[in-house]
Coordinates of C-alpha atoms in Angstrom, one line a residue:
Chain W
A1 CA 154.1 10.5 85.8
Q2 CA 152.7 11.4 89.0
S3 CA 155.2 13.0 91.7
V4 CA 155.1 14.6 94.9
T5 CA 157.8 17.2 95.9
Q6 CA 158.5 18.3 99.3
L7 CA 160.8 21.3 98.9
D8 CA 162.4 21.3 102.2
S9 CA 164.2 18.2 103.8
Q10 CA 164.6 20.0 107.2
V11 CA 162.8 22.8 108.9
P12 CA 163.8 24.2 112.1
V13 CA 161.5 26.5 114.1
F14 CA 161.1 27.9 117.4
E15 CA 158.6 26.6 119.9
E16 CA 155.3 28.6 119.7
A17 CA 156.3 30.1 116.1
P18 CA 154.2 29.3 113.0
V19 CA 155.3 26.9 110.5
E20 CA 154.5 26.0 106.9
L21 CA 155.7 22.8 105.2
R22 CA 155.5 22.9 101.5
C23 CA 154.1 20.2 99.1
N24 CA 153.7 20.3 95.5
Y25 CA 152.2 17.4 93.4
S26 CA 152.1 16.9 89.5
S27 CA 149.2 15.0 88.2
S28 CA 147.2 15.1 84.9
V29 CA 144.2 13.7 86.8
S30 CA 142.3 14.6 89.9
V31 CA 144.0 13.3 93.0
Y32 CA 143.5 12.8 96.7
L33 CA 146.1 14.5 98.9
F34 CA 147.3 13.4 102.3
W35 CA 149.7 14.6 105.0
Y36 CA 151.2 11.8 107.2
V37 CA 153.4 12.3 110.4
Q38 CA 155.8 9.9 111.8
Y39 CA 157.2 10.5 115.3
P40 CA 160.5 9.0 116.1
N41 CA 160.7 5.1 115.9
Q42 CA 157.1 4.9 114.9
G43 CA 155.0 4.0 111.9
L44 CA 153.1 6.7 109.8
Q45 CA 149.9 8.3 111.2
L46 CA 147.3 10.3 108.8
L47 CA 147.3 13.7 109.8
L48 CA 144.7 15.0 107.5
K49 CA 143.4 14.5 103.8
Y50 CA 141.7 16.2 100.9
L51 CA 139.3 14.1 99.0
S52 CA 137.0 16.8 97.6
G53 CA 135.1 20.0 98.7
S54 CA 136.6 22.6 100.7
T55 CA 140.1 23.3 99.9
L56 CA 141.0 24.2 103.6
V57 CA 141.3 21.1 105.3
K58 CA 141.8 20.7 109.1
G59 CA 143.6 17.7 110.8
I60 CA 144.7 16.7 114.2
N61 CA 147.0 18.4 116.6
G62 CA 145.9 21.8 115.2
F63 CA 147.5 21.3 111.9
E64 CA 145.7 22.3 108.5
A65 CA 146.3 22.3 105.0
E66 CA 145.4 24.3 101.8
F67 CA 144.7 22.5 98.5
N68 CA 145.5 25.0 95.6
K69 CA 144.6 23.6 92.2
S70 CA 146.2 26.3 90.3
Q71 CA 149.6 26.0 92.1
T72 CA 149.3 22.2 92.4
S73 CA 150.1 22.7 96.1
F74 CA 149.1 21.2 99.4
H75 CA 151.2 23.2 102.0
L76 CA 150.9 22.0 105.6
R77 CA 150.6 24.8 108.4
K78 CA 150.3 25.2 112.1
P79 CA 149.9 28.6 113.7
S80 CA 151.8 27.7 116.7
V81 CA 154.1 24.6 117.2
H82 CA 155.0 22.6 120.4
I83 CA 158.0 20.3 121.1
S84 CA 155.7 17.5 120.8
D85 CA 155.4 18.3 116.9
T86 CA 159.0 17.2 116.4
A87 CA 158.6 14.6 113.7
E88 CA 159.0 13.9 110.1
Y89 CA 156.2 14.8 107.7
F90 CA 155.1 13.2 104.4
C91 CA 152.9 14.4 101.8
A92 CA 151.3 11.9 99.6
S93 CA 149.0 12.0 96.7
S94 CA 146.8 9.1 95.1
P95 CA 144.6 9.1 92.0
G96 CA 142.8 6.2 93.4
A97 CA 143.0 3.3 95.9
S98 CA 145.8 1.5 94.3
K99 CA 148.6 4.0 93.7
I100 CA 149.9 6.4 96.4
I101 CA 153.0 8.4 95.9
F102 CA 154.9 9.9 98.9
G103 CA 157.4 12.8 99.0
S104 CA 160.7 12.5 100.3
G105 CA 159.6 14.0 103.8
T106 CA 160.3 17.0 105.7
R107 CA 161.9 16.8 109.3
L108 CA 160.5 19.4 111.5
S109 CA 162.7 20.2 114.5
I110 CA 161.5 22.4 117.2
R111 CA 163.8 24.6 119.2
P112 CA 162.9 25.7 122.7
Chain G
E1 CA 141.8 -2.2 118.9
A2 CA 142.0 -1.5 115.1
Q3 CA 145.5 -2.1 114.1
V4 CA 148.0 -3.3 111.5
T5 CA 150.7 -5.6 113.0
Q6 CA 154.0 -6.6 111.6
N7 CA 156.6 -9.4 112.7
P8 CA 159.3 -9.3 113.4
R9 CA 160.0 -5.8 114.4
Y10 CA 163.7 -6.0 114.1
L11 CA 165.6 -8.5 112.1
I12 CA 169.3 -9.1 111.3
T13 CA 170.1 -11.7 108.6
V14 CA 172.7 -12.8 106.0
T15 CA 172.7 -12.6 102.3
G16 CA 170.7 -15.2 100.6
K17 CA 168.7 -16.4 103.7
K18 CA 165.1 -16.5 102.9
L19 CA 162.9 -14.4 105.1
T20 CA 159.3 -13.6 105.6
V21 CA 157.9 -10.6 107.4
T22 CA 154.4 -10.9 108.3
C23 CA 151.6 -8.2 108.2
S24 CA 148.0 -8.7 109.7
Q25 CA 145.2 -6.1 110.0
N26 CA 141.9 -6.5 111.8
M27 CA 139.9 -3.7 110.1
N28 CA 138.6 -6.0 107.2
H29 CA 140.4 -3.6 104.6
E30 CA 140.5 -4.9 101.2
Y31 CA 143.5 -2.9 100.2
M32 CA 146.9 -3.7 101.6
S33 CA 150.4 -2.5 100.6
W34 CA 154.1 -2.7 101.4
Y35 CA 156.7 0.0 101.6
R36 CA 160.2 0.6 102.2
Q37 CA 161.6 3.6 103.9
D38 CA 165.0 4.9 103.0
P39 CA 166.6 8.1 104.0
G40 CA 166.0 10.9 101.5
L41 CA 163.9 8.8 99.4
G42 CA 160.4 8.7 101.5
L43 CA 158.3 5.8 101.2
R44 CA 158.6 3.7 97.9
Q45 CA 155.8 1.0 97.4
I46 CA 157.0 -2.4 96.9
Y47 CA 153.6 -4.5 96.2
Y48 CA 150.0 -3.8 96.8
S49 CA 146.8 -5.9 97.0
M50 CA 143.3 -4.8 96.2
N51 CA 141.7 -8.0 97.7
V52 CA 142.5 -11.7 98.3
E53 CA 144.3 -13.4 95.4
V54 CA 144.8 -10.0 93.9
T55 CA 148.4 -8.4 94.0
D56 CA 150.3 -6.1 91.8
K57 CA 153.7 -4.3 91.6
G58 CA 154.4 -1.1 93.1
D59 CA 157.6 0.9 92.2
V60 CA 160.3 -1.2 93.6
P61 CA 159.1 -5.0 93.4
E62 CA 162.4 -6.5 92.5
G63 CA 163.7 -8.9 94.8
Y64 CA 160.3 -9.4 96.8
K65 CA 157.5 -11.6 96.7
V66 CA 153.9 -11.3 98.4
S67 CA 150.9 -13.4 98.8
R68 CA 147.3 -12.6 99.7
K69 CA 145.5 -15.9 100.5
E70 CA 143.5 -14.3 103.4
K71 CA 142.0 -10.9 103.6
R72 CA 143.7 -9.9 106.9
N73 CA 147.2 -11.1 106.0
F74 CA 149.7 -9.8 103.5
P75 CA 153.4 -11.2 104.0
L76 CA 156.4 -10.1 102.4
I77 CA 158.8 -12.5 101.2
L78 CA 162.6 -12.0 100.4
E79 CA 163.6 -15.3 98.8
S80 CA 167.2 -14.3 98.6
P81 CA 168.0 -11.1 100.5
S82 CA 170.8 -8.8 99.5
P83 CA 172.5 -5.9 101.4
N84 CA 170.5 -3.4 99.3
Q85 CA 167.4 -4.6 100.8
T86 CA 168.6 -3.3 104.2
S87 CA 165.7 -0.7 105.1
L88 CA 162.9 -0.1 107.2
Y89 CA 159.5 -1.7 106.0
F90 CA 155.9 -0.8 106.4
C91 CA 152.9 -2.5 105.9
A92 CA 149.7 -0.6 105.6
S93 CA 145.9 -1.1 104.8
S94 CA 143.1 1.0 103.7
P95 CA 139.4 0.6 103.3
G96 CA 139.6 2.8 100.2
A97 CA 141.1 6.0 98.8
T98 CA 140.6 7.6 102.2
G99 CA 144.0 7.1 103.7
L100 CA 146.3 4.4 104.9
Y101 CA 146.6 2.7 108.3
F102 CA 150.5 1.6 108.9
G103 CA 152.0 -0.8 110.9
P104 CA 154.8 0.0 113.3
G105 CA 157.4 -1.0 110.9
T106 CA 160.0 -3.8 110.5
R107 CA 163.8 -2.8 110.6
L108 CA 165.8 -5.2 108.4
L109 CA 169.7 -5.4 108.2
V110 CA 171.3 -7.8 105.7
L111 CA 174.8 -8.5 106.2

């Protein structure tokens, strides 16, 4: 069965430090991969997506993610975080349009 | 403005009292879906619809119903709500396998 694992439920970092949020997926078929961000008291917003092609995907707000098929990972990175990046981040995978599986989320907290 | 709207945003009800949460999108998307979000569990899919009159169960459909009579609307119905359905609900739509557009969420408390 398809699944998405976010290894860290919380990640605290200092402002302007780099951050990596980890995501691993399991699937026997090719998948599409996504990262969503949820700011406090808001809905989810698409941050970036991997559908095919280049394994390095750039998204909004300076985030990027790298698709690694051999390690079945899709880790999210940002070289320098800001207070405004405080949010919960969800990794998701989909074999097609109908089924989308979300990870349990990683809460990113930024310390000044 | 392209958006997904949900109503109500907040709802407190009692066990057994039928309720409907509406969802509407103005992007002409064929795909629509409902999720519930619970702490530590991420988002779990309740029902989805690939097009008008085409709906299917997600991972946690028990206690919920949906209908898709029009392309833009996808209401979520709780015929007899129970306290374990207290949650944050999100409606989403998509033009295909390229990412979801989410509504603002509906926070439901069942007493």
